[in-house]
CSV table of C-alpha atoms in Angstrom, one decimal:
chain,number,residue,atom,x,y,z
A,758,MET,CA,-2.6,-2.8,-59.2
A,759,ALA,CA,-1.4,-6.4,-58.4
A,760,THR,CA,-3.7,-8.8,-56.5
A,761,ILE,CA,-3.0,-12.1,-54.8
A,762,SER,CA,-5.8,-14.5,-55.7
A,763,SER,CA,-4.8,-17.3,-53.3
A,764,LEU,CA,-4.3,-15.0,-50.3
A,765,GLY,CA,-6.9,-15.8,-47.6
A,766,VAL,CA,-7.8,-19.2,-48.9
A,767,GLY,CA,-6.4,-20.9,-45.8
A,768,SER,CA,-7.8,-18.5,-43.3
A,769,ASN,CA,-11.1,-17.6,-45.0
A,770,LEU,CA,-10.1,-14.0,-44.3
A,771,ASP,CA,-10.5,-11.4,-47.1
A,772,LEU,CA,-6.8,-10.6,-47.0
A,773,SER,CA,-6.6,-10.0,-50.8
A,774,THR,CA,-9.0,-7.1,-50.7
A,775,LEU,CA,-7.2,-5.7,-47.6
A,776,LEU,CA,-3.9,-5.9,-49.5
A,777,ASP,CA,-5.4,-4.1,-52.5
A,778,THR,CA,-6.7,-1.4,-50.3
A,779,LEU,CA,-3.4,-0.9,-48.6
A,780,THR,CA,-1.6,-0.9,-52.0
A,781,THR,CA,-4.0,1.8,-53.3
A,782,ASN,CA,-3.3,3.9,-50.3
A,783,GLU,CA,0.4,3.5,-50.7
A,784,GLU,CA,0.3,4.5,-54.4
A,785,LYS,CA,-1.4,7.8,-53.5
A,786,ARG,CA,2.2,8.8,-52.5
A,787,LEU,CA,2.9,9.0,-56.3
A,788,THR,CA,0.0,11.4,-57.1
A,789,PRO,CA,1.9,14.6,-56.1
A,790,ILE,CA,4.7,13.6,-58.4
A,791,THR,CA,2.6,12.6,-61.4
A,792,ASP,CA,0.6,15.8,-61.0
A,793,LYS,CA,3.8,17.8,-61.2
A,794,GLN,CA,5.0,15.8,-64.2
A,795,THR,CA,1.7,16.4,-66.0
A,796,SER,CA,1.9,20.1,-65.3
A,797,TYR,CA,5.5,20.5,-66.4
A,798,ASN,CA,5.0,18.4,-69.5
A,799,ALA,CA,2.0,20.7,-70.4
A,800,LYS,CA,4.4,23.7,-70.0
A,801,LEU,CA,6.9,22.1,-72.3
A,802,THR,CA,4.2,21.6,-74.9
A,803,ALA,CA,3.0,25.1,-74.4
A,804,TYR,CA,6.5,26.5,-74.9
A,805,GLY,CA,6.6,24.7,-78.2
A,806,THR,CA,3.3,26.3,-79.2
A,807,LEU,CA,4.6,29.7,-78.1
A,808,THR,CA,7.8,29.3,-80.1
A,809,SER,CA,5.9,28.2,-83.2
A,810,ALA,CA,3.6,31.2,-82.9
A,811,LEU,CA,6.5,33.6,-82.4
A,812,GLU,CA,8.4,32.2,-85.4
A,813,THR,CA,5.4,32.7,-87.6
A,814,PHE,CA,5.1,36.2,-86.4
A,815,THR,CA,8.8,36.7,-87.0
A,816,THR,CA,8.5,35.6,-90.6
A,817,ALA,CA,5.9,38.3,-91.2
A,818,THR,CA,7.9,40.8,-89.2
A,819,GLU,CA,11.1,40.2,-91.1
A,820,ALA,CA,9.4,40.7,-94.4
A,821,LEU,CA,9.1,44.4,-93.2
A,822,THR,CA,12.8,44.6,-92.4
A,823,ASP,CA,13.7,44.4,-96.1
A,824,SER,CA,13.6,48.0,-97.4
A,825,SER,CA,13.2,46.8,-101.0
A,826,VAL,CA,9.6,45.7,-100.3
A,827,PHE,CA,8.8,49.4,-99.9
A,828,THR,CA,10.6,50.6,-103.0
A,829,GLU,CA,9.2,48.1,-105.5
A,830,LYS,CA,8.6,49.6,-109.0
A,831,VAL,CA,6.4,48.3,-111.8
A,832,ALA,CA,6.5,49.0,-115.5
A,833,SER,CA,3.8,49.2,-118.2
A,834,THR,CA,3.6,46.3,-120.7
A,835,HIS,CA,4.5,46.5,-124.4
A,836,ASP,CA,4.5,44.2,-127.3
A,837,ALA,CA,8.0,45.1,-128.6
A,838,PHE,CA,9.8,44.4,-125.3
A,839,THR,CA,9.4,43.0,-121.8
A,840,THR,CA,10.8,44.7,-118.7
A,841,GLU,CA,12.2,43.8,-115.3
A,842,VAL,CA,12.4,46.6,-112.8
A,843,ASP,CA,14.5,46.8,-109.7
A,844,ALA,CA,14.6,49.3,-106.8
A,845,ASP,CA,17.1,51.6,-108.5
A,846,ALA,CA,14.7,52.4,-111.3
A,847,VAL,CA,13.6,56.0,-111.5
A,848,SER,CA,9.8,56.5,-111.8
A,849,GLY,CA,8.8,58.4,-114.9
A,850,SER,CA,8.0,58.1,-118.6
A,851,TYR,CA,10.4,56.8,-121.2
A,852,SER,CA,9.9,57.1,-125.0
A,853,ILE,CA,11.3,54.0,-126.7
A,854,SER,CA,11.7,53.1,-130.3
A,855,VAL,CA,13.3,49.8,-131.5
A,856,THR,CA,14.7,50.0,-135.0
A,857,GLN,CA,16.7,46.8,-135.1
A,858,LEU,CA,17.0,43.6,-133.1
A,859,ALA,CA,20.3,42.0,-132.4
A,860,ALA,CA,20.9,38.9,-134.5
A,861,ALA,CA,23.4,36.0,-134.5
A,862,GLN,CA,25.3,35.3,-137.7
A,863,SER,CA,24.2,32.2,-139.6
A,864,LEU,CA,26.1,30.5,-142.4
A,865,THR,CA,24.6,28.0,-144.9
A,866,SER,CA,26.5,25.7,-147.1
A,867,SER,CA,26.2,26.7,-150.8
A,868,GLN,CA,26.5,23.1,-151.9
A,869,THR,CA,23.6,20.7,-151.3
A,870,PHE,CA,24.0,17.0,-150.6
A,871,SER,CA,21.8,14.0,-151.5
A,872,ASP,CA,22.3,12.4,-148.1
A,873,THR,CA,23.9,13.1,-144.7
A,874,THR,CA,26.1,9.9,-144.5
A,875,SER,CA,28.3,10.0,-147.6
A,876,LEU,CA,31.9,11.2,-147.2
A,877,ILE,CA,32.3,14.8,-148.4
A,878,GLY,CA,36.0,15.3,-147.7
A,879,THR,CA,39.3,14.0,-149.1
A,880,SER,CA,40.0,10.5,-147.8
A,881,GLY,CA,43.4,9.5,-146.4
A,882,SER,CA,44.2,12.8,-144.6
A,883,THR,CA,45.8,12.1,-141.2
A,884,ASP,CA,45.9,15.7,-139.9
A,885,ARG,CA,42.5,17.1,-140.8
A,886,SER,CA,41.1,19.6,-138.3
A,887,ILE,CA,38.4,22.3,-138.3
A,888,SER,CA,39.3,25.7,-136.7
A,889,ILE,CA,36.3,27.8,-135.4
A,890,GLN,CA,36.6,31.3,-134.1
A,891,VAL,CA,33.8,33.5,-132.9
A,892,GLY,CA,34.6,37.2,-132.8
A,893,THR,CA,37.9,37.9,-131.0
A,894,ALA,CA,37.7,34.7,-128.9
A,895,THR,CA,40.4,32.1,-129.1
A,896,ALA,CA,39.9,29.7,-132.0
A,897,VAL,CA,38.9,26.2,-131.1
A,898,SER,CA,40.3,23.3,-133.2
A,899,VAL,CA,38.7,19.9,-133.6
A,900,SER,CA,40.2,16.9,-135.4
A,901,LEU,CA,38.2,14.8,-137.8
A,902,THR,CA,38.8,11.3,-139.1
A,903,ASP,CA,37.8,10.2,-142.6
A,904,ALA,CA,34.7,8.6,-141.2
A,905,GLN,CA,33.6,11.9,-139.7
A,906,THR,CA,33.7,13.8,-143.0
A,907,THR,CA,30.0,13.2,-143.6
A,908,LEU,CA,27.5,16.0,-143.3
A,909,ALA,CA,26.3,14.4,-140.0
A,910,GLY,CA,29.8,13.8,-138.9
A,911,VAL,CA,30.9,17.4,-139.4
A,912,ARG,CA,27.8,18.6,-137.6
A,913,ASP,CA,28.5,16.4,-134.6
A,914,ALA,CA,32.2,17.3,-134.5
A,915,ILE,CA,31.4,21.0,-134.5
A,916,ASN,CA,28.8,20.8,-131.8
A,917,GLY,CA,31.1,18.6,-129.7
A,918,ALA,CA,33.8,21.2,-129.9
A,919,LYS,CA,31.8,23.7,-127.7
A,920,ALA,CA,33.2,26.5,-129.8
A,921,GLY,CA,30.4,29.0,-129.3
A,922,VAL,CA,28.5,27.9,-132.5
A,923,THR,CA,25.8,25.4,-133.3
A,924,ALA,CA,25.7,23.3,-136.4
A,925,SER,CA,22.5,21.7,-137.9
A,926,ILE,CA,21.3,20.1,-141.1
A,927,ILE,CA,18.3,21.4,-143.0
A,928,GLN,CA,16.5,19.5,-145.7
A,929,SER,CA,15.9,22.1,-148.4
A,930,GLY,CA,14.2,19.7,-150.8
A,931,ASP,CA,13.8,16.0,-151.8
A,932,SER,CA,17.2,14.4,-151.2
A,933,SER,CA,18.7,17.9,-150.7
A,934,TYR,CA,20.6,18.7,-147.5
A,935,GLN,CA,22.6,21.7,-146.4
A,936,LEU,CA,24.8,22.4,-143.4
A,937,VAL,CA,23.9,25.4,-141.3
A,938,ILE,CA,26.3,26.9,-138.7
A,939,GLN,CA,25.0,29.6,-136.4
A,940,SER,CA,26.9,31.7,-133.8
A,941,ASP,CA,25.6,31.2,-130.2
A,942,SER,CA,26.0,34.9,-129.6
A,943,THR,CA,24.2,37.9,-131.1
A,944,GLY,CA,25.9,41.1,-132.2
A,945,GLU,CA,28.3,42.4,-134.8
A,946,THR,CA,31.4,41.3,-132.7
A,947,SER,CA,30.3,37.6,-132.8
A,948,GLU,CA,31.0,36.9,-136.5
A,949,MET,CA,32.5,33.5,-137.3
A,950,ASN,CA,35.7,32.5,-139.0
A,951,ILE,CA,35.8,28.8,-140.0
A,952,SER,CA,38.6,26.9,-141.8
A,953,VAL,CA,39.8,23.4,-142.4
A,954,THR,CA,43.4,22.3,-142.6
A,955,GLY,CA,44.6,19.0,-144.0
A,956,ASP,CA,41.5,18.7,-146.3
A,957,ASP,CA,41.1,21.3,-149.1
A,958,THR,CA,37.9,19.6,-150.3
A,959,LEU,CA,36.2,20.0,-146.9
A,960,ASN,CA,37.6,23.5,-146.5
A,961,GLY,CA,36.0,24.4,-149.8
A,962,ILE,CA,32.6,23.2,-148.5
A,963,ILE,CA,32.5,24.7,-144.9
A,964,GLY,CA,35.3,27.3,-144.9
A,965,TYR,CA,34.3,30.9,-144.3
A,966,SER,CA,36.1,34.1,-143.3
A,967,SER,CA,34.0,36.9,-141.9
A,968,THR,CA,37.1,39.0,-141.8
A,969,GLU,CA,37.6,38.7,-145.6
A,970,ALA,CA,33.9,39.0,-146.3
A,971,ASP,CA,33.7,42.3,-144.4
A,972,ALA,CA,36.7,43.6,-146.3
A,973,ASP,CA,35.6,42.5,-149.7
A,974,SER,CA,32.0,42.5,-150.9
A,975,THR,CA,32.9,40.1,-153.7
A,976,TYR,CA,34.2,37.4,-151.3
A,977,THR,CA,32.8,33.9,-151.9
A,978,SER,CA,33.4,30.6,-150.2
A,979,GLY,CA,31.7,27.2,-149.6
A,980,MET,CA,29.4,28.9,-147.0
A,981,SER,CA,27.1,31.8,-147.6
A,982,GLU,CA,25.9,34.3,-144.9
A,983,SER,CA,22.1,33.6,-144.6
A,984,VAL,CA,21.8,35.9,-141.5
A,985,ALA,CA,24.1,38.8,-140.8
A,986,ALA,CA,25.4,39.5,-137.4
A,987,GLN,CA,23.9,42.7,-136.1
A,988,ASN,CA,23.4,44.8,-133.0
A,989,ALA,CA,20.2,45.9,-131.4
A,990,LYS,CA,19.4,49.5,-132.1
A,991,LEU,CA,16.9,51.7,-130.2
A,992,THR,CA,16.3,55.2,-129.0
A,993,VAL,CA,15.4,56.0,-125.4
A,994,ASN,CA,14.0,59.5,-124.9
A,995,GLY,CA,15.7,60.5,-128.1
A,996,THR,CA,19.1,59.0,-127.3
A,997,ALA,CA,20.5,56.4,-129.6
A,998,VAL,CA,21.4,53.1,-127.9
A,999,GLU,CA,23.2,50.2,-129.5
A,1000,ARG,CA,24.0,46.9,-127.8
A,1001,SER,CA,25.1,43.4,-129.0
A,1002,SER,CA,22.3,41.7,-127.2
A,1003,ASN,CA,18.5,42.0,-127.2
A,1004,THR,CA,18.7,42.1,-123.4
A,1005,ILE,CA,19.6,45.6,-122.3
A,1006,SER,CA,20.2,46.0,-118.5
A,1007,ASP,CA,21.5,49.5,-118.2
A,1008,VAL,CA,19.1,51.7,-120.1
A,1009,PRO,CA,16.9,53.1,-118.6
A,1010,GLN,CA,18.5,52.9,-115.1
A,1011,GLY,CA,17.3,50.0,-113.0
A,1012,VAL,CA,15.3,48.5,-115.9
A,1013,THR,CA,16.2,45.4,-117.9
A,1014,LEU,CA,14.6,45.5,-121.4
A,1015,THR,CA,14.3,42.3,-123.5
A,1016,LEU,CA,13.6,43.3,-127.0
A,1017,THR,CA,11.2,41.0,-129.0
A,1018,SER,CA,10.4,43.0,-132.1
A,1019,THR,CA,10.9,46.4,-133.8
A,1020,THR,CA,8.4,49.1,-133.3
A,1021,SER,CA,6.4,51.0,-135.9
A,1022,SER,CA,5.9,53.9,-133.5
A,1023,THR,CA,7.3,55.2,-130.3
A,1024,GLN,CA,6.4,53.1,-127.2
A,1025,ASN,CA,5.8,55.0,-123.9
A,1026,LEU,CA,7.3,53.0,-121.0
A,1027,ILE,CA,5.9,54.1,-117.6
A,1028,ILE,CA,7.8,53.3,-114.5
A,1029,ARG,CA,5.9,53.9,-111.2
A,1030,GLN,CA,6.0,53.1,-107.6
A,1031,SER,CA,4.0,50.0,-106.6
A,1032,ALA,CA,2.3,49.5,-103.2
A,1033,THR,CA,1.0,46.1,-104.0
A,1034,SER,CA,3.7,44.0,-102.3
A,1035,SER,CA,4.3,46.4,-99.4
A,1036,THR,CA,0.6,46.6,-98.7
A,1037,LYS,CA,0.3,42.8,-98.6
A,1038,ALA,CA,3.4,42.6,-96.3
A,1039,VAL,CA,1.9,45.1,-93.8
A,1040,GLU,CA,-1.5,43.4,-93.9
A,1041,ASP,CA,0.2,39.9,-93.4
A,1042,TRP,CA,2.1,41.4,-90.4
A,1043,VAL,CA,-1.1,42.8,-88.9
A,1044,SER,CA,-2.8,39.4,-89.2
A,1045,ALA,CA,0.3,37.6,-87.7
A,1046,TYR,CA,0.3,40.0,-84.8
A,1047,ASN,CA,-3.4,39.4,-84.0
A,1048,THR,CA,-2.9,35.7,-84.3
A,1049,LEU,CA,0.0,35.9,-81.9
A,1050,LEU,CA,-2.2,37.8,-79.4
A,1051,THR,CA,-4.7,35.0,-79.6
A,1052,THR,CA,-2.0,32.5,-78.8
A,1053,PHE,CA,-0.9,34.6,-75.8
A,1054,ASP,CA,-4.5,34.6,-74.5
A,1055,THR,CA,-5.0,30.9,-75.0
A,1056,LEU,CA,-1.8,30.0,-73.2
A,1057,SER,CA,-2.5,32.2,-70.3
A,1058,SER,CA,-6.3,31.8,-70.0
A,1059,TYR,CA,-7.9,31.7,-66.6
A,1060,THR,CA,-11.3,30.6,-65.4
A,1061,ALA,CA,-12.3,31.9,-62.0
A,1062,VAL,CA,-13.3,29.4,-59.3
A,1063,THR,CA,-14.9,29.7,-55.8
A,1064,SER,CA,-12.5,30.1,-53.0
A,1065,GLY,CA,-11.2,26.7,-51.8
A,1066,GLU,CA,-12.0,24.9,-55.1
A,1067,ASP,CA,-9.3,23.4,-57.3
A,1068,GLN,CA,-8.1,25.5,-60.3
A,1069,ASP,CA,-10.1,24.9,-63.5
A,1070,THR,CA,-8.5,22.4,-65.8
A,1071,SER,CA,-9.1,24.6,-68.8
A,1072,ASN,CA,-6.6,27.2,-67.6
A,1073,GLY,CA,-3.7,27.9,-69.9
A,1074,ALA,CA,-0.6,25.9,-69.3
A,1075,LEU,CA,1.5,29.2,-69.1
A,1076,LEU,CA,-0.9,31.0,-66.8
A,1077,GLY,CA,1.3,33.2,-64.6
A,1078,ASP,CA,4.5,32.1,-66.5
A,1079,SER,CA,7.2,34.8,-66.4
A,1080,VAL,CA,8.5,33.9,-69.9
A,1081,LEU,CA,5.2,34.4,-71.6
A,1082,ARG,CA,4.5,37.5,-69.6
A,1083,SER,CA,7.9,39.0,-70.6
A,1084,VAL,CA,7.7,38.4,-74.3
A,1085,LYS,CA,4.1,39.5,-74.5
A,1086,SER,CA,4.9,42.7,-72.6
A,1087,GLN,CA,7.9,43.6,-74.7
A,1088,ILE,CA,6.1,43.0,-78.1
A,1089,LYS,CA,3.0,44.9,-77.1
A,1090,ASN,CA,5.1,47.8,-75.7
A,1091,LEU,CA,7.1,48.1,-79.0
A,1092,VAL,CA,3.9,48.0,-81.1
A,1093,SER,CA,2.3,50.8,-79.1
A,1094,SER,CA,5.5,52.9,-78.7
A,1095,ALA,CA,6.6,55.8,-80.9
A,1096,GLN,CA,9.5,55.3,-83.4
A,1097,SER,CA,12.3,57.7,-84.0
A,1098,SER,CA,11.6,58.1,-87.7
A,1099,ASP,CA,11.0,61.6,-89.1
A,1100,THR,CA,7.6,61.3,-90.9
A,1101,PHE,CA,5.8,58.5,-89.2
A,1102,GLN,CA,6.2,57.8,-85.5
A,1103,VAL,CA,3.2,55.6,-84.7
A,1104,LEU,CA,1.2,52.9,-86.5
A,1105,ASN,CA,-2.0,55.0,-86.6
A,1106,GLN,CA,-0.3,57.5,-88.8
A,1107,LEU,CA,0.5,54.8,-91.4
A,1108,GLY,CA,-3.0,53.5,-91.6
A,1109,VAL,CA,-2.8,50.8,-88.9
A,1110,THR,CA,-5.0,51.2,-85.9
A,1111,LEU,CA,-4.3,49.9,-82.4
A,1112,ASN,CA,-7.6,48.9,-81.0
A,1113,LYS,CA,-8.7,49.0,-77.3
A,1114,ASP,CA,-8.4,45.2,-77.0
A,1115,GLY,CA,-4.8,45.4,-78.2
A,1116,THR,CA,-5.4,44.0,-81.7
A,1117,LEU,CA,-4.6,45.8,-85.0
A,1118,THR,CA,-6.7,46.7,-88.0
A,1119,THR,CA,-5.7,48.4,-91.2
A,1120,ASP,CA,-7.2,51.4,-92.9
A,1121,GLU,CA,-6.4,50.2,-96.4
A,1122,ALA,CA,-7.0,53.5,-98.2
A,1123,THR,CA,-4.7,55.4,-95.8
A,1124,LEU,CA,-2.1,52.6,-95.8
A,1125,VAL,CA,-1.9,52.3,-99.6
A,1126,LYS,CA,-1.7,56.1,-100.1
A,1127,ASN,CA,1.2,56.3,-97.6
A,1128,LEU,CA,3.0,53.4,-99.2
A,1129,ALA,CA,2.6,54.8,-102.7
A,1130,ASP,CA,3.3,58.5,-101.9
A,1131,ASN,CA,6.0,58.1,-99.3
A,1132,PRO,CA,7.5,54.6,-99.4
A,1133,THR,CA,10.9,55.7,-98.0
A,1134,ALA,CA,9.3,57.2,-94.9
A,1135,VAL,CA,7.3,54.0,-94.3
A,1136,SER,CA,10.5,52.0,-94.7
A,1137,ASP,CA,12.2,54.2,-92.1
A,1138,PHE,CA,9.4,53.5,-89.7
A,1139,PHE,CA,9.7,49.7,-90.0
A,1140,VAL,CA,13.3,49.2,-91.0
A,1141,GLY,CA,15.1,52.1,-89.3
A,1142,ASP,CA,18.8,51.7,-89.4
A,1143,GLY,CA,18.4,47.9,-89.6
A,1144,LYS,CA,20.2,47.4,-86.3
A,1145,THR,CA,18.5,49.1,-83.3
A,1146,THR,CA,15.8,51.3,-84.7
A,1147,GLY,CA,12.7,50.6,-86.8
A,1148,LEU,CA,9.6,48.8,-85.5
A,1149,ALA,CA,10.1,45.6,-87.4
A,1150,THR,CA,13.9,45.6,-86.7
A,1151,GLN,CA,13.3,45.9,-83.0
A,1152,LEU,CA,10.5,43.3,-82.9
A,1153,SER,CA,12.7,40.8,-84.8
A,1154,SER,CA,15.5,41.3,-82.3
A,1155,VAL,CA,13.2,40.9,-79.3
A,1156,VAL,CA,11.6,37.7,-80.6
A,1157,HIS,CA,14.9,36.1,-81.6
A,1158,ALA,CA,16.1,36.6,-78.0
A,1159,PHE,CA,13.3,34.3,-77.0
A,1160,THR,CA,13.2,31.8,-79.8
A,1161,ASP,CA,16.9,31.3,-80.7
A,1162,ASP,CA,18.6,28.0,-79.7
A,1163,ASP,CA,20.2,29.8,-76.8
A,1164,GLY,CA,17.2,32.0,-76.1
A,1165,THR,CA,14.9,32.5,-73.1
A,1166,ILE,CA,12.4,29.8,-74.1
A,1167,SER,CA,15.1,27.3,-74.7
A,1168,ASP,CA,16.6,28.0,-71.2
A,1169,ALA,CA,13.2,27.7,-69.6
A,1170,SER,CA,12.6,24.4,-71.4
A,1171,ASP,CA,16.0,23.1,-70.3
A,1172,ASN,CA,15.1,24.0,-66.7
A,1173,ILE,CA,11.8,22.0,-67.0
A,1174,ASP,CA,13.7,19.0,-68.5
A,1175,SER,CA,16.0,19.1,-65.5
A,1176,ILE,CA,13.0,19.2,-63.1
A,1177,LEU,CA,11.3,16.4,-64.9
A,1178,ASP,CA,14.5,14.3,-64.6
A,1179,LYS,CA,14.4,14.8,-60.9
A,1180,LEU,CA,10.7,14.0,-60.7
A,1181,GLY,CA,11.4,10.8,-62.6
A,1182,ASP,CA,14.0,9.9,-60.0
A,1183,GLN,CA,11.6,10.7,-57.2
A,1184,TYR,CA,8.9,8.6,-58.8
A,1185,THR,CA,11.3,5.6,-59.1
A,1186,GLN,CA,12.3,6.0,-55.4
A,1187,VAL,CA,8.7,6.2,-54.1
A,1188,GLN,CA,7.6,3.4,-56.4
A,1189,ASN,CA,10.4,1.2,-55.0
A,1190,SER,CA,9.4,2.1,-51.5
A,1191,ILE,CA,5.8,1.2,-52.2
A,1192,ASP,CA,6.9,-2.1,-53.7
A,1193,THR,CA,8.8,-2.8,-50.6
A,1194,VAL,CA,5.9,-2.0,-48.3
A,1195,VAL,CA,3.4,-4.0,-50.3
A,1196,ALA,CA,5.8,-6.9,-50.4
A,1197,ARG,CA,6.1,-6.8,-46.6
A,1198,TYR,CA,2.3,-6.6,-46.2
A,1199,LYS,CA,2.0,-9.6,-48.6
A,1200,LYS,CA,4.6,-11.6,-46.6
A,1201,GLN,CA,2.8,-10.7,-43.3
A,1202,PHE,CA,-0.6,-11.6,-44.6
A,1203,THR,CA,0.7,-14.8,-46.1
A,1204,ALA,CA,2.1,-15.7,-42.7
A,1205,LEU,CA,-1.2,-14.8,-41.0
A,1206,ASP,CA,-3.1,-16.9,-43.5
A,1207,VAL,CA,-0.9,-19.9,-42.8
A,1208,LEU,CA,-1.1,-19.3,-39.0
A,1209,VAL,CA,-4.9,-19.0,-39.0
A,1210,ALA,CA,-5.2,-22.0,-41.3
A,1211,SER,CA,-3.1,-24.0,-38.8
A,1212,LEU,CA,-5.1,-22.8,-35.8
A,1213,ASN,CA,-8.3,-23.7,-37.7
A,1214,SER,CA,-6.9,-27.1,-38.4
A,1215,THR,CA,-6.0,-27.6,-34.7
A,1216,SER,CA,-9.4,-26.4,-33.6
A,1217,ASP,CA,-11.1,-28.9,-36.0
A,1218,TYR,CA,-9.0,-31.7,-34.6
A,1219,LEU,CA,-9.7,-30.9,-31.0
A,1220,THR,CA,-13.4,-30.6,-31.7
A,1221,GLN,CA,-13.4,-34.0,-33.3
A,1222,GLN,CA,-11.6,-35.4,-30.3
A,1223,PHE,CA,-14.0,-33.9,-27.8
A,1224,ASP,CA,-16.9,-35.1,-29.9
A,1225,ALA,CA,-15.5,-38.6,-29.8
A,1226,ILE,CA,-14.9,-38.6,-26.0
A,1227,SER,CA,-18.4,-37.3,-25.5
A,1228,ALA,CA,-19.9,-40.0,-27.7
A,1229,SER,CA,-17.9,-42.7,-25.8
A,1230,SER,CA,-19.1,-41.5,-22.4
A,1231,SER,CA,-22.7,-41.5,-23.5
A,1232,SER,CA,-22.5,-45.2,-24.5
């Protein structure tokens, strides 16, 4: 509040205090506006809290709209292979024997070299190239200069060709190096054919024909086969299975086997229904629902007061709010209503109890049994048709109608923003009016101060004159 320190100096009247009092009284005209602004801003904040709580609840709810959470399968563990199981897997027991792992062909140079930097080809060739073919894939050709015809140069050229093979150098002894070329793919169909044109010397060192080697057991070349290409072989429930890779994704159904070793005896793979993830999902949803109810209660809390007293300041910002009342009613009605699914119609049948205070609790033993024994029926209860039926599906739809960008809460917030804009305009208008009135008071008081000061000055002058006349008469 502004004060005028010099006001009243001339008149000796307490005009400054009077102006402050009048200004304070004028500013009371702003109180109804600021009270409304405070109330509406509190509602905006409360809508943000409500939206956050609903979105948290939606996350837990939508976990139950995914039918795969109810059909999760798990597999027993084994040393000879690892497993990944999807929803299509059939529960049961599978006898598995692994007799051979898939392997990638590996070739090693028969000749050894004292170092990796000396030239090993015929110098002067201008059209030297290496051709690399893996299986029936198109052959890849890479040109080599004279300088590249070292052991290291050949290795780097082959690797740079990206031909589906990997070249490396091994040190087999003191000053003894050999070139190794390995196929990047396992299986019998990934054998390599390598040849060099334009340099017979180099071809004699690294050339190899798997086609000829397969046809003639006496075939020899500059490279020898150190690891033969082979398929994985196993039996599943007595049926022979052969694949080019150690990762087998189609036997048994819905199971991906990754073979790591052969077996000395039959392994018994058990696939069974798991209720671990689905139980956690339901329990998380129950917890989220109870937390949401607490938020509802906090935002709409009410403390009774005696008739005629002001409302308690601890009341919830959304007390009596139609948006909160609507979303709360719709959610609670859905949770307590019967679903159209065949086996389970209400939560209590699943192992989720609706308490008298509206909260939920889980009977874990009953819930786990239902999820393990009848996962499809539990899925039907929560998921339904994924559009209009199923408890979780319907709850998700209801909540999104409130929390989406064009939802009910957004509309209500936009309406409050509009009201706050108008209140801001009203505040400015009233403040301008107050400033005008106070300025008028100040002008009037200043004029009064000047007038009284002038009158006081005149009075003092006349008093002096009368005193002088009186003194003259006495003498």
